[in-house]
Amino acid sequence: MPLEKDEPWYKHAIIYQAHVRTFYDSNGDGIGDFPGLDEKLDYLVDLGINTIWLMPFFPSPLRDDGYDIADYYSVHSSYGTLEDFKKFLVSAHERRIRVIIEMVLNHTSDQHPWFQESRSSQENPRRDWYVWSSTDARYHEARIIFLDTEMSNWAWDPVSKSYYWHRFFSHQPDLNYDNPAVREEIWNVMKFWLEMGVDGFRLDAVPYLVEREGTNCENLPETHAILKELRRKLDEQFPGKMLLAEANQWPADLRPYFADGDEFHMAFHFPLMPRMFMGVKLEDRKPITEILQQTPEIPPSCQWCLFLRNHDELTLEMLTDIERDYMNDSYAQDKAMRLNLGIRRRLATLLDNDRRRIELMNGMLMSLPGTPSIYYGDEIGMGDNINLGDRNGVRTPMQWSGGWNGGFSAADPEKLYAPLIQDPVYGFPAVNVLSQKRTQHSLLNWMGRLIAVRKTTHAFGSGSIEFLYPGNQRILAYVRQLGDEKILVVNNLSNAAQAVELDLRRYKGNILIEMFGKNIFPRVGELPYLLTLGPYQFYWFRLRRI
Ligand code: NOJ
Ligand code: CA
């Protein structure tokens, strides 16, 4: 479907989140690499995605899987060379796949030469590139994010005998954004990758750029001013490129990241995600309708990015204490599944490998307002390994086949960067791309159909939403509309068959065309429109006046 003239591309993106290290190892050293990712691009074309978001691939000691960058201008040697990245980028673009890369701008690794210089002496010209203090008492209202590992946002540096500020791990010192030289250098980094041809950035941890005494040091006006300045430069020098915000905040605090359409193009909808899991567990639409009602309007050029899972724990930060307890009791009975304020599990394991629930959740992901992001491996229903530390259990090698190392690598299994999932239910002999390609009704092939049907209309990417509130609370129903195009979505959030009467009087005279099978359902009349749905079933209907 051709894009309308003024429609920005990211409104119709289907994002696939991939990590180069986990995807495909081309040279048999046990670690995924760019030539490997390049080889697998046709798999992503077949799936129907049109945008890849890559996790950090820069030189790094990998103490936070690359979110601890030691050099912004190069590629980690395990993943290949800059040339390999460029080749991959060309291959992706040849296939009309856009590439979004990660920009970790709040902090660096403590191994970054900037930090090494900064700590070397109080007089060093780079001293002021990081946030130093003689006491650890400043900014005490700022919360600790990595609760399970960090005791303070300050760490003592024995070299320069002072404290430095860090919002994440203590090996990730925060850059000092009050220093214009830092701001300029970060823009130089972005320019470097934009000139190479990347299509956009996910900007990591944006709420924390600036610190001010007497505040919680999140979402400060000074931080927004810096982000706007980056956007201004982007628009001036690289029109058409996109910025996606990682700001794990409540809707009211998220809204300013779009500003007047002159800050971020997109932002993840963090509060919605856990509520989709809550809605399905409670068999009640309320958590979902409520949070979307509380979600403010955003400027027309802006877009939400929706997701079910990503590389981190399923964050429960944007929930009340009661809601969080409910999520933990429902989805993380085993305490080993919990990490910080979240749950470190994959989509299929969270949903107990229930194909109907996996389909329903993906159906909502693709039909609620925003651009969907799919986490690698979730399209085949991969499992996780809670015996691996931190968030590594959801970052295991992609399962390509039932053969040697699941088709991921020719290395000896002991050499792999992480063991493959091997258990009888989710292990690679049972769950892999090759076998799912062979069965028409596999999850993989179903995901391909879902994406293809989503792409038949622009209403999902840029249409309005209007909720219907049928008496049956287990049904989540809404109409997405763009111009004359109207799509009715009906989701059964419950484990049992349901009947629902929808008030469709304003669409009187329309017929309903079920979008997967293209079959015609009865015309809408005066009476409530009766539908029945099986457990966790959903429908997408096109409303047409014929
Ligand atoms: C958010 C990223 O998603 C997470 O993986 C990382 O650990 C932190 N930011 C710190 O960079
Ligand atoms: Ca390799």
Coordinates of C-alpha atoms and ligand atoms in Angstrom, one line a residue:
M1 CA 0.0 0.0 0.0
P2 CA 1.6 3.3 -1.0
L3 CA 2.1 5.9 1.7
E4 CA 0.0 9.0 1.4
K5 CA 2.1 12.0 0.7
D6 CA 2.2 13.6 4.1
E7 CA 2.2 10.4 6.1
P8 CA 5.5 10.0 8.0
W9 CA 6.9 6.5 7.4
Y10 CA 7.2 5.6 11.1
K11 CA 3.4 5.7 11.4
H12 CA 3.3 2.6 9.2
A13 CA 6.4 0.9 10.5
I14 CA 6.3 -2.6 11.8
I15 CA 9.3 -2.7 14.0
Y16 CA 11.3 -5.8 14.7
Q17 CA 13.7 -5.5 17.7
A18 CA 16.8 -7.5 17.1
H19 CA 20.1 -7.9 18.9
V20 CA 23.0 -8.6 16.6
R21 CA 24.7 -10.9 19.1
T22 CA 21.7 -13.1 19.5
F23 CA 20.6 -13.4 15.9
Y24 CA 22.9 -15.4 13.7
D25 CA 26.6 -16.3 14.0
S26 CA 28.2 -16.3 10.5
N27 CA 31.8 -17.1 11.5
G28 CA 31.4 -19.8 14.1
D29 CA 32.8 -18.0 17.1
G30 CA 29.6 -18.4 19.1
I31 CA 28.5 -14.8 18.8
G32 CA 26.0 -13.3 16.4
D33 CA 27.4 -10.7 14.0
F34 CA 26.5 -8.3 11.2
P35 CA 27.2 -10.6 8.3
G36 CA 24.9 -13.1 10.1
L37 CA 22.1 -10.6 10.5
D38 CA 22.6 -9.6 6.9
E39 CA 22.1 -13.3 5.8
K40 CA 18.9 -13.4 7.7
L41 CA 17.3 -10.3 6.3
D42 CA 15.1 -12.2 3.9
Y43 CA 13.6 -14.0 6.9
L44 CA 12.4 -10.6 8.2
V45 CA 11.2 -9.6 4.7
D46 CA 9.1 -12.8 4.7
L47 CA 7.7 -12.0 8.1
G48 CA 6.6 -8.6 6.7
I49 CA 8.4 -6.2 9.0
N50 CA 9.7 -3.0 7.5
T51 CA 11.9 -1.6 10.3
I52 CA 14.6 -3.1 12.5
W53 CA 15.6 -1.6 15.8
L54 CA 19.1 -2.7 16.8
M55 CA 20.3 -2.9 20.3
P56 CA 23.7 -1.3 21.0
F57 CA 26.5 -2.8 18.9
F58 CA 29.3 -0.5 19.8
P59 CA 32.6 -1.4 21.5
S60 CA 31.8 -2.0 25.1
P61 CA 32.9 -4.2 28.1
L62 CA 29.3 -5.6 27.8
R63 CA 28.5 -5.3 31.5
D64 CA 25.1 -4.1 30.5
D65 CA 24.9 -5.9 27.1
G66 CA 26.3 -2.9 25.3
Y67 CA 24.3 -0.1 27.0
D68 CA 27.7 0.6 28.5
I69 CA 29.4 2.2 25.5
A70 CA 33.2 2.6 25.3
D71 CA 33.4 4.1 21.8
Y72 CA 30.4 5.6 19.9
Y73 CA 32.1 5.6 16.5
S74 CA 32.8 1.9 15.9
V75 CA 31.4 -1.6 16.1
H76 CA 32.1 -4.2 18.8
S77 CA 34.8 -6.5 17.3
S78 CA 32.7 -9.6 18.1
Y79 CA 29.9 -8.3 15.9
G80 CA 32.1 -7.4 12.9
T81 CA 33.5 -4.1 11.5
L82 CA 32.1 -0.8 10.5
E83 CA 32.3 -2.0 6.9
D84 CA 30.1 -5.0 7.9
F85 CA 27.6 -2.7 9.5
K86 CA 27.5 -0.5 6.3
K87 CA 27.0 -3.6 4.2
F88 CA 24.2 -4.7 6.4
L89 CA 22.6 -1.2 6.2
V90 CA 22.7 -1.3 2.4
S91 CA 21.2 -4.8 2.3
A92 CA 18.4 -3.7 4.6
H93 CA 17.7 -0.6 2.6
E94 CA 17.7 -2.7 -0.6
R95 CA 14.9 -4.7 0.9
R96 CA 13.1 -1.5 2.0
I97 CA 13.8 -2.2 5.6
R98 CA 14.6 0.9 7.7
V99 CA 17.2 0.6 10.5
I100 CA 16.8 2.4 13.8
I101 CA 19.9 2.2 16.1
E102 CA 20.3 2.7 19.8
M103 CA 21.7 5.9 21.1
V104 CA 22.7 5.7 24.8
L105 CA 23.2 9.3 25.6
N106 CA 22.6 9.5 29.3
H107 CA 25.8 7.6 30.3
T108 CA 28.8 5.8 29.0
S109 CA 30.8 2.9 30.2
D110 CA 33.4 3.7 32.9
Q111 CA 35.8 2.2 30.4
H112 CA 35.1 5.0 27.9
P113 CA 38.3 7.1 27.3
W114 CA 36.2 10.2 28.2
F115 CA 35.6 8.9 31.7
Q116 CA 39.1 7.6 32.0
E117 CA 40.3 11.1 31.3
S118 CA 37.6 12.7 33.5
R119 CA 38.6 10.7 36.5
S120 CA 42.3 11.0 36.0
S121 CA 42.5 14.4 37.8
Q122 CA 40.4 17.2 39.0
E123 CA 42.1 19.5 36.4
N124 CA 41.6 17.3 33.4
P125 CA 39.9 19.2 30.6
R126 CA 37.3 16.4 30.5
R127 CA 36.7 16.6 34.2
D128 CA 33.4 18.3 33.7
W129 CA 32.1 15.8 31.2
Y130 CA 30.6 13.7 34.0
V131 CA 28.8 14.7 37.2
W132 CA 31.2 14.8 40.1
S133 CA 30.7 15.7 43.7
S134 CA 32.6 15.7 47.0
T135 CA 29.6 14.3 48.8
D136 CA 27.0 11.6 48.0
A137 CA 24.2 13.7 49.5
R138 CA 23.2 15.7 46.5
Y139 CA 20.0 14.9 44.5
H140 CA 18.8 12.6 47.2
E141 CA 15.2 12.7 45.8
A142 CA 16.2 10.8 42.7
R143 CA 15.0 7.2 42.9
I144 CA 17.3 4.2 42.3
I145 CA 16.3 2.4 39.1
F146 CA 18.4 -0.8 39.3
L147 CA 17.1 -1.6 42.8
D148 CA 18.4 -5.1 43.0
T149 CA 22.0 -4.1 42.4
E150 CA 22.6 -0.5 43.3
M151 CA 22.4 1.1 46.7
S152 CA 22.9 4.7 45.6
N153 CA 23.1 6.9 42.5
W154 CA 26.6 8.0 43.6
A155 CA 29.7 5.9 43.4
W156 CA 33.1 6.6 44.9
D157 CA 35.9 7.0 42.5
P158 CA 39.2 6.0 44.3
V159 CA 41.3 7.6 41.5
S160 CA 40.1 11.1 41.8
K161 CA 38.7 10.7 45.3
S162 CA 35.3 12.0 44.7
Y163 CA 31.8 10.7 43.9
Y164 CA 30.3 10.4 40.4
W165 CA 26.6 10.3 39.5
H166 CA 25.0 7.2 37.8
R167 CA 21.3 6.5 37.3
F168 CA 22.0 2.9 36.2
F169 CA 24.8 0.5 37.1
S170 CA 27.8 2.1 38.9
H171 CA 29.9 1.2 35.9
Q172 CA 27.7 3.6 33.8
P173 CA 28.7 7.2 34.8
D174 CA 26.2 9.8 33.7
L175 CA 27.4 12.4 31.2
N176 CA 27.1 16.0 32.3
Y177 CA 24.5 17.6 30.0
D178 CA 25.1 21.0 31.5
N179 CA 28.4 21.0 29.6
P180 CA 28.0 22.3 26.1
A181 CA 30.9 20.2 24.9
V182 CA 29.1 17.0 25.9
R183 CA 26.0 18.1 24.0
E184 CA 28.0 19.0 20.9
E185 CA 29.9 15.7 21.0
I186 CA 26.7 13.6 21.3
W187 CA 25.3 15.4 18.3
N188 CA 28.5 14.6 16.4
V189 CA 28.0 10.9 17.3
M190 CA 24.4 11.1 16.0
K191 CA 25.6 12.8 12.8
F192 CA 28.2 10.2 12.2
W193 CA 25.5 7.4 12.1
L194 CA 23.0 9.6 10.2
E195 CA 25.5 10.4 7.5
M196 CA 26.1 6.6 7.2
G197 CA 22.4 6.3 6.5
V198 CA 20.6 5.0 9.6
D199 CA 16.9 6.0 9.7
G200 CA 16.5 6.9 13.3
F201 CA 17.4 6.4 16.9
R202 CA 15.9 4.9 20.0
L203 CA 17.2 7.3 22.5
D204 CA 17.8 5.4 25.7
A205 CA 16.9 6.7 29.2
V206 CA 16.0 10.2 28.1
P207 CA 14.3 11.4 31.3
Y208 CA 17.6 11.5 33.2
L209 CA 19.8 13.8 31.2
V210 CA 19.9 16.7 33.6
E211 CA 20.0 16.8 37.4
R212 CA 18.7 19.6 39.6
E213 CA 18.7 19.9 43.4
G214 CA 15.2 19.6 45.0
T215 CA 13.7 17.6 42.1
N216 CA 13.6 13.9 41.4
C217 CA 15.9 14.6 38.4
E218 CA 13.4 13.2 35.9
N219 CA 11.7 15.0 32.9
L220 CA 13.2 18.3 33.8
P221 CA 12.6 21.3 31.5
E222 CA 16.3 21.5 31.0
T223 CA 16.3 17.9 29.7
H224 CA 13.4 18.7 27.3
A225 CA 15.3 21.7 26.0
I226 CA 18.3 19.6 25.2
L227 CA 16.2 17.0 23.4
K228 CA 14.5 19.7 21.4
E229 CA 17.8 21.1 20.3
L230 CA 18.8 17.6 19.0
R231 CA 15.5 17.4 17.1
R232 CA 16.0 20.9 15.6
K233 CA 19.4 19.9 14.3
L234 CA 18.0 16.6 13.0
D235 CA 15.2 18.3 11.1
E236 CA 17.6 20.9 9.7
Q237 CA 20.3 18.5 8.5
F238 CA 18.5 15.1 8.2
P239 CA 14.8 15.6 7.4
G240 CA 12.8 12.4 7.5
K241 CA 14.8 10.7 10.2
M242 CA 13.1 9.6 13.4
L243 CA 13.6 9.8 17.2
L244 CA 12.0 7.3 19.5
A245 CA 11.9 8.0 23.2
E246 CA 12.6 5.5 25.9
A247 CA 10.9 7.3 28.8
N248 CA 9.3 4.9 31.3
Q249 CA 6.8 7.4 32.6
W250 CA 3.2 8.0 33.3
P251 CA 1.1 9.4 30.4
A252 CA 1.1 12.9 31.7
D253 CA 4.9 12.9 32.0
L254 CA 5.3 11.2 28.7
R255 CA 3.2 13.8 26.7
P256 CA 5.9 16.6 27.0
Y257 CA 8.3 14.4 25.1
F258 CA 6.2 15.1 22.0
A259 CA 6.1 18.8 22.8
D260 CA 4.5 20.7 19.9
G261 CA 5.6 18.0 17.5
D262 CA 9.2 19.4 17.8
E263 CA 10.8 16.9 20.3
F264 CA 10.3 13.2 19.7
H265 CA 8.5 11.6 16.8
M266 CA 7.7 8.5 18.8
A267 CA 7.7 7.3 22.4
F268 CA 7.1 3.9 23.8
H269 CA 3.7 3.6 25.6
F270 CA 5.1 2.1 28.8
P271 CA 1.9 2.4 30.9
L272 CA -0.3 0.5 28.4
M273 CA 1.9 -2.6 28.1
P274 CA 1.5 -4.2 31.6
R275 CA -2.3 -3.3 31.5
M276 CA -2.7 -5.4 28.4
F277 CA -1.4 -8.3 30.4
M278 CA -3.6 -7.3 33.3
G279 CA -6.7 -7.1 31.1
V280 CA -6.2 -10.6 29.8
K281 CA -5.6 -12.0 33.3
L282 CA -8.5 -10.2 34.9
E283 CA -10.7 -10.9 31.9
D284 CA -11.7 -7.3 32.0
R285 CA -11.2 -4.5 29.5
K286 CA -11.0 -1.7 32.2
P287 CA -7.2 -1.5 32.7
I288 CA -6.8 -1.0 29.0
T289 CA -9.6 1.4 28.3
E290 CA -8.8 3.4 31.4
I291 CA -5.1 4.0 30.5
L292 CA -6.0 4.9 27.0
Q293 CA -8.5 7.4 28.1
Q294 CA -5.9 8.9 30.4
T295 CA -3.5 9.1 27.5
P296 CA -3.4 12.7 26.2
E297 CA -3.7 13.5 22.5
I298 CA -0.4 13.9 20.8
P299 CA 0.5 16.2 17.8
P300 CA -0.6 14.8 14.4
S301 CA 3.0 14.1 13.3
C302 CA 3.7 12.0 16.4
Q303 CA 3.1 8.4 17.2
W304 CA 3.1 5.9 20.1
C305 CA 5.2 2.9 19.9
L306 CA 3.5 -0.2 21.3
F307 CA 5.2 -3.4 22.5
L308 CA 4.4 -6.5 24.5
R309 CA 8.0 -7.5 25.3
N310 CA 11.5 -6.2 24.8
H311 CA 15.0 -7.0 26.0
D312 CA 14.4 -5.8 29.5
E313 CA 12.2 -7.1 32.3
L314 CA 8.5 -6.5 31.8
T315 CA 8.5 -3.2 33.7
L316 CA 5.9 -2.7 36.4
E317 CA 7.0 0.8 37.2
M318 CA 4.0 2.5 35.8
L319 CA 1.5 0.6 38.0
T320 CA 0.2 1.3 41.4
D321 CA 1.4 -1.0 44.3
I322 CA -1.8 -3.0 44.2
E323 CA -1.6 -3.5 40.4
R324 CA 2.1 -4.5 40.7
D325 CA 1.3 -7.1 43.3
Y326 CA -1.4 -8.5 41.1
M327 CA 0.9 -8.7 38.1
N328 CA 3.6 -10.4 40.2
D329 CA 1.2 -12.9 41.7
S330 CA -0.3 -13.6 38.3
Y331 CA 2.8 -13.7 36.1
A332 CA 5.8 -14.2 38.4
Q333 CA 4.9 -16.6 41.2
D334 CA 8.5 -17.9 41.2
K335 CA 10.5 -15.1 42.8
A336 CA 13.4 -15.8 40.4
M337 CA 11.2 -14.4 37.6
R338 CA 11.3 -11.0 39.3
L339 CA 13.9 -8.3 38.7
N340 CA 14.0 -4.8 40.0
L341 CA 10.4 -3.6 39.5
G342 CA 9.6 -6.1 36.7
I343 CA 9.3 -9.6 35.4
R344 CA 12.1 -11.1 33.3
R345 CA 10.1 -13.5 31.1
R346 CA 9.2 -13.7 27.4
L347 CA 5.8 -13.4 25.8
A348 CA 5.1 -17.1 25.3
T349 CA 6.1 -18.1 28.8
L350 CA 4.1 -15.3 30.4
L351 CA 1.1 -16.5 28.5
D352 CA 1.7 -20.2 29.5
N353 CA 2.4 -21.0 25.8
D354 CA -1.4 -20.6 25.1
R355 CA -1.6 -19.9 21.4
R356 CA -5.0 -18.3 21.7
R357 CA -3.7 -15.7 24.2
I358 CA -0.5 -15.1 22.2
E359 CA -2.6 -14.4 19.2
L360 CA -5.0 -12.1 21.1
M361 CA -2.2 -10.1 22.6
N362 CA -0.5 -9.7 19.2
G363 CA -3.9 -8.8 17.7
M364 CA -4.2 -5.9 20.2
L365 CA -0.6 -4.9 19.6
M366 CA -1.3 -4.5 15.9
S367 CA -4.7 -2.8 16.2
L368 CA -4.4 -0.3 19.1
P369 CA -3.2 3.2 18.2
G370 CA 0.5 3.2 17.5
T371 CA 3.3 1.5 15.7
P372 CA 4.0 -2.1 16.9
S373 CA 7.4 -3.4 17.9
I374 CA 8.0 -7.2 18.0
Y375 CA 10.8 -8.6 20.1
Y376 CA 12.9 -11.1 18.2
G377 CA 11.9 -14.7 18.9
D378 CA 8.5 -13.9 20.1
E379 CA 7.2 -14.5 16.6
I380 CA 8.0 -18.2 17.0
G381 CA 7.1 -18.3 20.7
M382 CA 10.6 -18.7 22.1
G383 CA 10.9 -19.3 25.8
D384 CA 13.3 -17.9 28.4
N385 CA 15.9 -19.1 30.9
I386 CA 15.5 -17.6 34.4
N387 CA 18.7 -19.4 35.5
L388 CA 20.7 -16.8 33.5
G389 CA 21.4 -13.6 35.5
D390 CA 20.0 -10.2 35.1
R391 CA 18.0 -9.9 31.8
N392 CA 20.0 -12.4 29.9
G393 CA 17.3 -15.1 30.1
V394 CA 15.3 -13.3 27.5
R395 CA 18.3 -12.7 25.2
T396 CA 19.2 -16.3 24.3
P397 CA 20.2 -17.3 20.7
M398 CA 17.5 -17.2 18.0
Q399 CA 16.2 -20.6 17.3
W400 CA 16.5 -21.2 13.6
S401 CA 16.2 -25.0 13.4
G402 CA 16.2 -28.2 15.4
G403 CA 19.8 -28.9 14.4
W404 CA 23.2 -28.0 15.8
N405 CA 22.9 -25.1 18.2
G406 CA 19.5 -24.5 16.9
G407 CA 21.0 -23.3 13.6
F408 CA 22.4 -20.2 15.4
S409 CA 26.1 -21.1 15.2
A410 CA 28.5 -23.7 14.1
A411 CA 30.6 -23.2 17.2
D412 CA 30.9 -25.8 20.0
P413 CA 27.9 -25.3 22.2
E414 CA 30.2 -24.4 25.1
K415 CA 31.5 -21.4 23.1
L416 CA 28.1 -19.8 22.6
Y417 CA 27.7 -16.3 24.2
A418 CA 24.8 -17.9 26.1
P419 CA 23.2 -21.4 26.1
L420 CA 20.2 -22.0 23.8
I421 CA 16.8 -22.7 25.4
Q422 CA 16.7 -26.5 25.7
D423 CA 13.7 -27.4 27.8
P424 CA 11.1 -29.8 26.3
V425 CA 8.4 -27.2 25.7
Y426 CA 10.3 -24.1 24.5
G427 CA 13.7 -25.6 23.5
F428 CA 15.1 -25.3 20.0
P429 CA 14.1 -28.9 18.9
A430 CA 10.5 -28.0 19.6
V431 CA 10.4 -24.3 18.8
N432 CA 12.3 -23.1 15.7
V433 CA 11.9 -21.2 12.4
L434 CA 12.5 -24.1 10.1
S435 CA 9.8 -26.3 11.5
Q436 CA 7.3 -23.4 11.7
K437 CA 8.0 -22.5 8.1
R438 CA 6.7 -26.0 7.2
T439 CA 3.4 -25.8 8.9
Q440 CA 0.8 -23.5 7.6
H441 CA -0.7 -22.8 10.9
S442 CA 2.4 -22.2 12.9
L443 CA 2.7 -19.1 15.1
L444 CA 5.3 -17.8 12.7
N445 CA 3.1 -18.1 9.7
W446 CA 0.2 -16.7 11.6
M447 CA 2.3 -13.7 12.6
G448 CA 3.1 -13.1 9.0
R449 CA -0.6 -13.1 8.1
L450 CA -1.4 -10.8 11.0
I451 CA 1.2 -8.3 9.8
A452 CA 0.1 -8.6 6.2
V453 CA -3.5 -7.9 7.2
R454 CA -2.4 -4.9 9.3
K455 CA -0.7 -3.5 6.3
T456 CA -3.9 -3.5 4.2
T457 CA -5.1 -0.4 6.0
H458 CA -3.6 2.8 7.3
A459 CA -6.3 3.1 9.9
F460 CA -4.3 1.1 12.4
G461 CA -1.2 3.3 12.0
S462 CA -2.8 6.7 11.9
G463 CA -6.6 6.4 12.5
S464 CA -8.6 7.7 15.4
I465 CA -9.9 5.3 18.1
E466 CA -13.4 5.2 19.6
F467 CA -14.2 2.6 22.3
L468 CA -17.5 0.8 22.3
Y469 CA -18.7 -0.1 25.8
P470 CA -20.8 -3.2 25.5
G471 CA -22.4 -4.5 28.7
N472 CA -20.1 -7.5 28.6
Q473 CA -16.9 -6.2 30.3
R474 CA -14.9 -9.1 29.0
I475 CA -15.1 -7.7 25.5
L476 CA -12.8 -4.9 24.4
A477 CA -14.2 -3.3 21.3
Y478 CA -13.1 -0.3 19.3
V479 CA -13.5 1.4 15.9
R480 CA -10.4 2.7 14.2
Q481 CA -11.1 5.3 11.5
L482 CA -9.1 7.1 8.9
G483 CA -11.1 9.2 6.4
D484 CA -13.8 6.8 5.0
E485 CA -12.0 3.7 6.2
K486 CA -13.5 2.2 9.3
I487 CA -12.2 -0.9 11.1
L488 CA -14.1 -2.5 14.0
V489 CA -12.0 -4.6 16.4
V490 CA -13.6 -6.9 18.9
N491 CA -11.4 -8.8 21.5
N492 CA -12.6 -11.4 23.9
L493 CA -10.3 -11.1 26.9
S494 CA -11.7 -14.2 28.6
N495 CA -10.9 -17.8 28.8
A496 CA -14.5 -18.8 27.8
A497 CA -16.8 -18.2 24.9
Q498 CA -18.7 -14.9 25.1
A499 CA -21.7 -13.2 23.4
V500 CA -21.7 -9.5 23.0
E501 CA -24.2 -6.9 21.8
L502 CA -22.6 -3.9 20.2
D503 CA -24.3 -0.6 19.7
L504 CA -23.3 0.0 16.0
R505 CA -26.3 2.2 15.2
R506 CA -24.2 5.0 13.8
Y507 CA -22.8 2.5 11.3
K508 CA -26.3 1.4 10.2
G509 CA -26.4 0.1 6.7
N510 CA -22.7 -1.0 6.7
I511 CA -21.8 -4.6 6.2
L512 CA -18.9 -6.1 8.2
I513 CA -16.1 -7.8 6.2
E514 CA -13.9 -10.0 8.4
M515 CA -10.4 -9.0 7.4
F516 CA -8.5 -12.3 7.5
G517 CA -11.0 -14.4 5.6
K518 CA -12.8 -11.5 3.7
N519 CA -16.1 -13.1 4.5
I520 CA -19.2 -10.9 4.8
F521 CA -21.1 -10.7 8.1
P522 CA -24.7 -9.4 8.4
R523 CA -25.5 -5.8 7.7
V524 CA -25.8 -3.4 10.7
G525 CA -29.4 -2.5 11.4
E526 CA -31.3 -0.8 14.2
L527 CA -30.9 -3.6 16.7
P528 CA -27.8 -4.2 18.8
Y529 CA -25.2 -6.2 16.7
L530 CA -24.8 -9.6 18.2
L531 CA -21.5 -11.4 17.9
T532 CA -20.2 -14.5 19.6
L533 CA -16.5 -15.1 20.3
G534 CA -14.6 -18.2 21.3
P535 CA -12.1 -18.0 24.2
Y536 CA -9.5 -15.3 23.6
Q537 CA -10.8 -14.8 20.1
F538 CA -10.7 -11.5 18.3
Y539 CA -12.2 -10.1 15.1
W540 CA -11.1 -7.3 12.8
F541 CA -13.9 -6.1 10.5
R542 CA -13.9 -3.6 7.8
L543 CA -17.1 -1.6 7.8
R544 CA -18.4 -0.9 4.3
R545 CA -21.4 0.7 2.8
I546 CA -22.3 -1.4 -0.1
Ligands
NOJ1 C1 17.3 1.1 29.2 C2 17.7 -0.1 28.4 O1 16.5 -0.6 27.8 C3 18.3 -1.1 29.4 O2 18.5 -2.4 28.8 C4 19.6 -0.5 30.0 O3 20.1 -1.4 30.9 C5 19.3 0.8 30.6 N1 18.5 1.7 29.8 C6 20.6 1.5 30.9 O4 21.2 1.9 29.6
CA2 CA 30.3 -14.5 15.1

